CSV table of C-alpha atoms in Angstrom, one decimal:
chain,number,residue,atom,x,y,z
A,1,MET,CA,84.8,98.8,82.4
A,2,ALA,CA,85.6,101.8,79.8
A,3,THR,CA,89.3,102.4,78.9
A,4,THR,CA,91.4,105.7,78.3
A,5,ALA,CA,90.6,105.8,74.6
A,6,ASP,CA,86.8,105.9,75.4
A,7,TYR,CA,86.8,108.9,77.6
A,8,GLY,CA,89.2,110.9,74.6
A,9,LEU,CA,91.6,111.6,76.7
A,10,GLY,CA,94.3,112.0,74.6
A,11,GLU,CA,97.5,109.8,72.8
A,12,PHE,CA,98.5,107.7,75.8
A,13,THR,CA,96.9,104.9,77.7
A,14,PHE,CA,98.3,105.6,81.0
A,15,PRO,CA,98.9,109.4,82.7
A,16,ARG,CA,102.2,111.0,83.4
A,17,GLY,CA,102.8,111.7,86.5
A,18,TRP,CA,104.1,110.7,90.3
A,19,PHE,CA,102.3,107.5,91.7
A,20,MET,CA,102.3,105.6,94.3
A,21,VAL,CA,103.4,101.8,93.9
A,22,ALA,CA,103.6,100.4,98.2
A,23,THR,CA,104.0,101.5,101.4
A,24,SER,CA,107.8,101.9,102.9
A,25,GLU,CA,106.7,98.8,105.4
A,26,GLU,CA,105.9,96.7,102.3
A,27,VAL,CA,108.9,96.8,100.6
A,28,THR,CA,111.8,94.6,102.1
A,29,ASN,CA,114.8,92.5,101.0
A,30,THR,CA,112.5,89.9,99.8
A,31,PRO,CA,111.3,90.9,96.1
A,32,ILE,CA,107.5,91.2,95.7
A,33,GLY,CA,105.7,91.1,92.1
A,34,VAL,CA,103.3,94.2,91.8
A,35,ARG,CA,101.1,95.1,88.5
A,36,TYR,CA,101.1,98.9,87.3
A,37,PHE,CA,100.5,100.4,83.9
A,38,GLY,CA,100.0,97.4,82.4
A,39,GLU,CA,103.3,95.9,83.3
A,40,GLU,CA,104.6,93.2,85.7
A,41,LEU,CA,107.0,94.7,88.0
A,42,VAL,CA,109.3,93.8,90.7
A,43,LEU,CA,109.4,95.8,94.1
A,44,TYR,CA,112.5,94.9,96.6
A,45,ARG,CA,114.8,96.9,98.8
A,46,GLY,CA,118.5,96.2,98.5
A,47,HIS,CA,120.7,96.0,101.3
A,48,SER,CA,121.9,99.9,101.3
A,49,GLY,CA,118.3,100.4,102.3
A,50,ARG,CA,117.3,101.9,98.9
A,51,VAL,CA,114.2,100.7,97.2
A,52,PHE,CA,114.3,99.4,93.4
A,53,LEU,CA,111.5,99.2,91.0
A,54,ILE,CA,112.3,97.0,87.7
A,55,GLU,CA,110.3,95.2,85.1
A,56,ALA,CA,109.6,91.6,86.5
A,57,PHE,CA,110.9,89.1,83.6
A,58,CYS,CA,114.3,87.7,83.2
A,59,PRO,CA,115.3,88.5,79.7
A,60,HIS,CA,117.4,85.2,79.6
A,61,MET,CA,114.5,82.6,79.7
A,62,GLY,CA,111.8,84.9,80.8
A,63,THR,CA,111.8,83.6,84.5
A,64,HIS,CA,109.5,85.9,87.0
A,65,LEU,CA,112.2,87.6,89.0
A,66,ALA,CA,110.0,87.7,92.6
A,67,LYS,CA,107.6,85.1,92.4
A,68,ASN,CA,109.6,82.1,93.6
A,69,SER,CA,110.4,80.7,97.4
A,70,THR,CA,111.5,77.0,96.4
A,71,SER,CA,114.8,78.1,94.2
A,72,TYR,CA,118.2,77.8,96.5
A,73,VAL,CA,118.7,81.3,95.3
A,74,VAL,CA,116.1,82.2,97.1
A,75,ARG,CA,116.2,79.5,100.3
A,76,ASP,CA,120.2,80.3,100.6
A,77,LYS,CA,119.3,84.0,100.9
A,78,GLU,CA,121.4,85.1,97.7
A,79,HIS,CA,117.9,86.5,96.1
A,80,VAL,CA,118.9,89.7,96.9
A,81,GLU,CA,122.5,90.6,96.8
A,82,GLY,CA,123.7,94.1,98.2
A,83,ASP,CA,121.5,96.3,95.7
A,84,ASN,CA,121.3,94.0,93.0
A,85,ILE,CA,118.4,91.3,92.5
A,86,ARG,CA,118.9,87.4,91.3
A,87,CYS,CA,117.0,85.5,89.0
A,88,PRO,CA,115.9,82.3,91.1
A,89,TYR,CA,116.0,80.1,87.6
A,90,HIS,CA,119.5,80.2,86.5
A,91,GLY,CA,121.3,82.9,88.8
A,92,TRP,CA,121.7,86.1,86.5
A,93,ARG,CA,122.5,89.0,88.6
A,94,PHE,CA,121.1,92.5,87.9
A,95,GLY,CA,122.1,95.9,89.2
A,96,PRO,CA,119.5,98.2,90.1
A,97,ASP,CA,120.2,100.0,86.9
A,98,GLY,CA,118.7,96.7,85.4
A,99,ARG,CA,121.6,95.7,83.5
A,100,CYS,CA,122.9,92.0,84.1
A,101,ASN,CA,126.5,92.1,85.7
A,102,GLU,CA,126.8,88.5,86.3
A,103,ILE,CA,126.2,85.2,84.7
A,104,PRO,CA,127.4,82.5,87.5
A,105,TYR,CA,127.8,79.7,85.2
A,106,SER,CA,129.2,81.0,82.2
A,107,PRO,CA,132.8,83.1,81.4
A,108,SER,CA,131.2,85.2,78.6
A,109,PRO,CA,130.7,88.8,79.3
A,110,PRO,CA,126.5,89.6,79.9
A,111,PRO,CA,124.9,90.3,76.5
A,112,LYS,CA,124.1,93.9,76.2
A,113,ALA,CA,120.4,93.2,75.5
A,114,ALA,CA,120.3,91.6,79.0
A,115,CYS,CA,118.8,94.5,80.5
A,116,LEU,CA,115.6,95.0,82.5
A,117,LYS,CA,113.7,98.4,82.5
A,118,SER,CA,114.1,100.4,85.8
A,119,TRP,CA,111.7,102.9,87.3
A,120,LYS,CA,112.8,106.1,89.1
A,121,VAL,CA,111.8,105.7,92.9
A,122,VAL,CA,111.4,108.0,95.6
A,123,GLU,CA,110.5,106.8,99.2
A,124,ARG,CA,108.6,109.9,101.3
A,125,ALA,CA,106.3,110.0,103.9
A,126,GLY,CA,106.1,106.0,104.7
A,127,VAL,CA,105.3,105.8,100.8
A,128,VAL,CA,107.3,104.4,97.7
A,129,TRP,CA,106.4,106.6,94.9
A,130,THR,CA,107.7,106.2,91.0
A,131,TRP,CA,107.8,108.6,88.1
A,132,TYR,CA,105.5,107.2,85.0
A,133,ASP,CA,105.7,109.0,81.5
A,134,ALA,CA,104.9,107.3,78.2
A,135,GLU,CA,107.6,109.5,76.7
A,136,ASN,CA,110.5,108.2,79.2
A,137,GLY,CA,111.2,111.9,80.1
A,138,GLU,CA,112.1,113.2,83.4
A,139,PRO,CA,109.6,114.4,85.6
A,140,ASP,CA,108.4,118.0,84.9
A,141,TYR,CA,106.8,118.5,88.5
A,142,ASP,CA,108.3,118.0,92.1
A,143,LEU,CA,106.9,114.9,94.2
A,144,PRO,CA,104.9,116.8,97.1
A,145,ALA,CA,107.0,117.2,100.3
A,146,PHE,CA,104.3,116.1,102.7
A,147,GLU,CA,105.6,118.3,105.3
A,148,ALA,CA,103.6,117.1,108.3
A,149,PHE,CA,105.1,113.7,108.2
A,150,ASP,CA,107.3,113.2,111.1
A,151,ALA,CA,106.7,117.0,112.0
A,152,PRO,CA,106.3,117.6,115.9
A,153,TYR,CA,102.6,117.4,117.0
A,154,TRP,CA,101.5,115.4,114.0
A,155,VAL,CA,100.8,111.6,114.3
A,156,ASN,CA,101.6,109.9,111.1
A,157,TRP,CA,99.4,108.2,108.7
A,158,LYS,CA,99.2,104.7,108.5
A,159,ILE,CA,98.3,103.9,104.5
A,160,ASP,CA,95.2,101.3,104.4
A,161,CYS,CA,94.8,99.9,100.9
A,162,MET,CA,91.4,100.1,99.6
A,163,GLY,CA,91.9,97.6,97.2
A,164,THR,CA,92.0,97.9,93.4
A,165,LEU,CA,88.7,99.3,91.9
A,166,ASN,CA,87.6,98.1,88.2
A,167,SER,CA,86.7,102.0,87.3
A,168,HIS,CA,88.9,104.4,85.1
A,169,PRO,CA,90.5,106.8,87.2
A,170,GLN,CA,88.7,109.7,85.1
A,171,GLU,CA,85.7,108.6,87.3
A,172,VAL,CA,87.7,109.0,90.6
A,173,VAL,CA,89.1,112.3,89.7
A,174,ASP,CA,85.6,113.6,88.8
A,175,ASN,CA,85.0,113.9,92.6
A,176,MET,CA,87.0,117.1,92.6
A,177,THR,CA,84.4,119.1,90.7
A,178,ASP,CA,81.1,116.9,92.0
A,179,LYS,CA,79.3,119.4,94.5
A,180,GLY,CA,76.4,117.5,93.8
A,181,HIS,CA,77.4,114.3,95.6
A,182,LEU,CA,78.2,115.5,98.6
A,183,GLU,CA,75.0,115.7,100.8
A,184,PRO,CA,73.6,112.6,99.5
A,185,VAL,CA,76.7,110.9,99.8
A,186,HIS,CA,78.4,112.3,102.6
A,187,GLY,CA,76.1,114.1,104.7
A,188,SER,CA,77.2,117.8,104.0
A,189,VAL,CA,74.8,120.3,104.7
A,190,ASP,CA,74.1,124.0,104.8
A,191,MET,CA,76.7,124.3,102.3
A,192,VAL,CA,78.7,128.1,102.6
A,193,SER,CA,80.5,127.5,99.2
A,194,PHE,CA,82.3,125.5,96.5
A,195,ASP,CA,85.2,126.6,94.4
A,196,ASN,CA,87.5,125.1,92.3
A,197,GLU,CA,91.0,126.1,91.0
A,198,PHE,CA,93.1,124.9,88.1
A,199,ASP,CA,96.8,126.0,88.2
A,200,GLY,CA,99.4,124.2,85.7
A,201,VAL,CA,99.3,120.2,87.2
A,202,VAL,CA,97.5,121.2,90.3
A,203,CYS,CA,93.4,121.0,90.9
A,204,ARG,CA,91.7,122.3,93.8
A,205,GLN,CA,88.4,121.6,95.7
A,206,ILE,CA,87.7,124.5,98.6
A,207,LEU,CA,84.5,123.6,100.5
A,208,ALA,CA,83.0,125.3,103.4
A,209,ALA,CA,80.0,123.2,105.2
A,210,GLY,CA,78.4,121.7,107.8
A,211,HIS,CA,77.9,118.0,108.4
A,212,LYS,CA,75.2,116.0,109.7
A,213,THR,CA,77.0,114.2,112.0
A,214,LEU,CA,80.5,115.7,112.6
A,215,ALA,CA,79.5,119.0,112.7
A,216,GLY,CA,75.2,119.3,113.4
A,217,SER,CA,72.7,121.7,112.0
A,218,GLY,CA,73.7,125.4,113.1
A,219,ALA,CA,77.5,124.2,114.1
A,220,GLU,CA,80.6,126.2,112.3
A,221,PRO,CA,81.0,125.2,109.3
A,222,MET,CA,84.1,123.1,108.5
A,223,THR,CA,86.3,123.9,105.7
A,224,ASN,CA,88.2,121.3,103.4
A,225,ASP,CA,90.9,122.4,101.1
A,226,THR,CA,91.6,119.5,98.9
A,227,TRP,CA,93.9,119.3,95.8
A,228,TYR,CA,95.4,117.2,93.4
A,229,THR,CA,99.0,117.3,92.5
A,230,GLY,CA,99.5,115.9,89.2
A,231,PRO,CA,97.0,112.6,88.2
A,232,GLY,CA,97.4,110.6,91.2
A,233,ILE,CA,98.0,112.4,94.5
A,234,LEU,CA,95.7,114.0,96.2
A,235,GLN,CA,95.8,115.7,99.5
A,236,SER,CA,93.4,117.6,101.8
A,237,VAL,CA,93.6,119.6,105.0
A,238,MET,CA,90.7,120.3,107.4
A,239,ILE,CA,91.2,123.0,110.3
A,240,GLY,CA,89.5,122.0,113.5
A,241,GLU,CA,90.3,121.3,117.1
A,242,TYR,CA,92.5,118.7,115.7
A,243,PRO,CA,93.4,119.5,112.2
A,244,SER,CA,93.8,116.4,109.8
A,245,HIS,CA,95.8,115.7,106.7
A,246,MET,CA,94.7,113.4,104.3
A,247,LEU,CA,96.0,111.6,101.5
A,248,ILE,CA,94.2,109.8,98.8
A,249,ALA,CA,96.7,107.8,96.0
A,250,HIS,CA,95.7,106.0,93.1
A,251,THR,CA,97.7,104.0,90.5
A,252,PRO,CA,96.5,102.8,86.9
A,253,VAL,CA,96.9,99.0,87.3
A,254,ASP,CA,95.1,98.1,83.7
A,255,ASP,CA,93.6,100.6,81.4
A,256,GLY,CA,90.4,101.0,83.2
A,257,SER,CA,91.7,100.1,86.7
A,258,VAL,CA,93.3,101.6,89.8
A,259,LYS,CA,94.8,100.5,93.0
A,260,VAL,CA,93.7,103.0,95.7
A,261,TRP,CA,95.3,103.8,99.4
A,262,TYR,CA,94.2,106.2,102.0
A,263,GLY,CA,96.0,108.1,105.5
A,264,LEU,CA,95.2,110.3,107.5
A,265,MET,CA,97.6,112.5,109.7
A,266,VAL,CA,96.3,114.2,112.6
A,267,LYS,CA,97.8,117.2,114.9
A,268,VAL,CA,97.6,116.8,118.7
A,269,LYS,CA,98.6,119.1,121.5
A,270,ASN,CA,101.4,117.3,122.8
A,271,GLU,CA,104.8,117.9,120.6
A,272,LYS,CA,106.1,114.3,121.0
A,273,PRO,CA,102.5,112.0,120.7
A,274,THR,CA,101.4,110.2,123.7
A,275,GLY,CA,99.3,106.7,123.3
A,276,ALA,CA,96.4,108.5,123.9
A,277,ASP,CA,96.9,111.0,121.3
A,278,ILE,CA,97.9,108.2,119.0
A,279,ALA,CA,94.5,106.4,119.8
A,280,LEU,CA,92.6,109.7,119.1
A,281,ALA,CA,94.5,109.8,115.9
A,282,LYS,CA,93.1,106.3,115.0
A,283,GLN,CA,89.4,107.1,115.6
A,284,TYR,CA,89.7,110.3,112.9
A,285,GLU,CA,91.5,107.5,110.5
A,286,VAL,CA,88.5,104.8,111.2
A,287,ALA,CA,86.4,107.9,110.3
A,288,GLY,CA,87.8,108.9,107.2
A,289,VAL,CA,88.2,105.4,106.0
A,290,ASP,CA,84.8,105.0,106.3
A,291,ALA,CA,83.7,108.2,104.3
A,292,PHE,CA,86.2,107.3,101.5
A,293,ALA,CA,84.7,103.9,101.4
A,294,GLN,CA,81.3,105.8,100.9
A,295,ASP,CA,82.8,106.9,97.5
A,296,PHE,CA,84.6,103.5,96.5
A,297,GLU,CA,81.3,102.0,96.7
A,298,ILE,CA,79.6,104.3,94.4
A,299,TRP,CA,82.8,104.2,91.8
A,300,GLY,CA,82.5,100.3,92.2
A,301,ASN,CA,79.2,99.8,91.2
A,302,LYS,CA,78.6,102.3,88.4
A,303,ARG,CA,78.9,102.5,84.6
A,304,PRO,CA,81.4,104.7,82.7
A,305,CYS,CA,80.2,108.0,82.7
A,306,ILE,CA,81.8,109.2,79.4
A,307,ASN,CA,79.7,112.1,79.1
A,308,PRO,CA,78.2,113.5,82.1
A,309,MET,CA,74.7,115.1,81.6
A,310,MET,CA,75.5,118.4,83.6
A,311,VAL,CA,72.9,120.5,84.5
A,312,LYS,CA,72.8,123.5,86.8
A,313,GLY,CA,74.2,122.9,90.2
A,314,ASP,CA,77.1,120.6,88.9
A,315,GLY,CA,80.7,121.8,89.3
A,316,PRO,CA,82.7,122.2,86.4
A,317,PHE,CA,83.2,118.8,85.2
A,318,ASP,CA,84.1,119.8,81.7
A,319,LYS,CA,87.1,122.2,83.0
A,320,LEU,CA,88.6,119.3,85.0
A,321,ARG,CA,88.2,117.0,81.9
A,322,ILE,CA,90.2,119.6,79.9
A,323,TRP,CA,92.8,119.8,82.8
A,324,TYR,CA,93.2,115.9,83.2
A,325,LYS,CA,93.8,115.3,79.3
A,326,GLN,CA,97.4,117.2,79.8
A,327,PHE,CA,98.5,114.2,81.5
A,328,TYR,CA,97.5,111.9,78.7
A,329,ASN,CA,99.3,113.9,75.7
A,330,PRO,CA,102.8,114.8,74.9
A,331,LYS,CA,104.5,117.0,77.8
A,332,ALA,CA,104.7,119.4,75.3
A,333,ARG,CA,101.0,119.9,74.8
A,334,ALA,CA,100.7,120.2,78.7
A,335,GLY,CA,100.3,124.0,78.5
A,336,GLU,CA,97.5,124.1,75.8
A,337,TYR,CA,95.4,122.2,78.2
A,338,GLN,CA,96.5,124.2,81.2
A,339,ALA,CA,95.8,127.7,79.5
A,340,ARG,CA,92.0,126.6,78.8
A,341,VAL,CA,91.0,126.3,82.0
A,342,ASN,CA,93.8,128.0,84.7
A,343,GLY,CA,91.7,129.9,86.8
A,344,LYS,CA,88.8,130.2,89.7
A,345,TYR,CA,85.2,128.6,89.5
A,346,THR,CA,82.4,129.1,91.7
A,347,THR,CA,79.5,126.2,91.9
A,348,ARG,CA,76.3,128.1,92.3
A,349,GLY,CA,73.7,127.2,94.8
A,350,THR,CA,75.3,127.7,98.1
A,351,ALA,CA,74.9,130.6,100.7
A,352,THR,CA,77.8,132.8,99.1
A,353,ALA,CA,76.7,131.9,95.5
A,354,PRO,CA,72.7,131.9,95.8
A,355,TRP,CA,70.9,131.0,92.6
A,356,ASP,CA,69.4,134.5,92.8
A,357,ALA,CA,72.7,135.9,92.1
A,358,VAL,CA,72.9,134.5,88.8
A,359,ALA,CA,71.9,136.7,85.9
C-alpha cells in the first residue's frame, strides 16, 4: 500500500476538498463512529435535524463519544440532547461547536481546553458531505448542486457503499485519463472519441463509443460526460432513452486507503415516477454497480503505480497527476498547478483522432 509521499503529490497527507462521509439515512440521533483522514470521528443528528461531525475522543479522559451501548447516558436517551452530545463515561456535554457546555457533577465552569474539533458539514442529495483542509481554511470551491435530485421525472439514487479499498486515491483518479482500459475492462467498442479537459478544480472526460452488450456492434455510440469536482466527487451523465446521472464518491480513510460509494439517478417518462419507473431505475443501478465493480476489483489487486509507463494510446496521465497535486499543496499554489494543465487533450487511436492523423 503506497502513501502520498510515494507519489510525490505534495506537502499534505490528505487532499483538500469536499468529501462524502455518510448517507443521510445512516445518521440518526444515535451517534456513530467513523474514520476518515486518519482520524476517529463521530457523526450524529441533533434534535433540530442538523448533522454534526466532531472528533471522537472526550478530552476529559479519552472516552470514545459514540462507541457505547451500556452506559445510562445512552440507556436514558441522554446521549444526544438537543444538538449536544454527552460523553457516555462522565456525562460531559459538548455543543455542536465542539465546546463543553456542561459538567453535570461539578460546579466548576468547563475548562477552555475542553473542546472538540468540529467539521463543516453540508447535507445534500441524500448525502452528508464535509470539507477537509489541512490548512483549516474555508472552502475555495462550491459543493456541486446535484440539480437532478428530487427533480420531476428523476428517480433518486440509493447510494451503495462499495467498501474500503486499500489503494491510494491517486489510483482511482487515474481512471479519468485511462482510455486503454475501457475496452478490456468495460467492454467499450468502436471508440469515436476520447477527450480530457482540465479547468481549475474540474477534470473532465468525454467518451463516445459503442459497447459490447449495452449498445452492440453498429449501434449508435453512447456519449458519457464524466467529471470530478475537486479530488473526491465524480459525476457522469449518459444520454439515451433513459438518461442517467451517476455519482462516485471516495474519501480517504488513512494514507493509502479510501472508502467508496456509488449512486445512480435515472430520468423516466413520468413526472412523478411510478413503481414501474423505480423498478426500471433499479435495473440501471444494478448494471452500473456491476460496471463499477470491474474497476474496484482491478484497484484492489494491483500494486501501486508510482510512475505510469506511458505509451502512445494512453491518455494524459501526466497532466492528470499535475492537476491532482493542487489538492495536496497549499491553497495559494493551486493556480500554479492549474496553469500547467488547463485545456483540452485528445487521445489518439479513435475514429475522430486516428493514428494516421499524427504528424
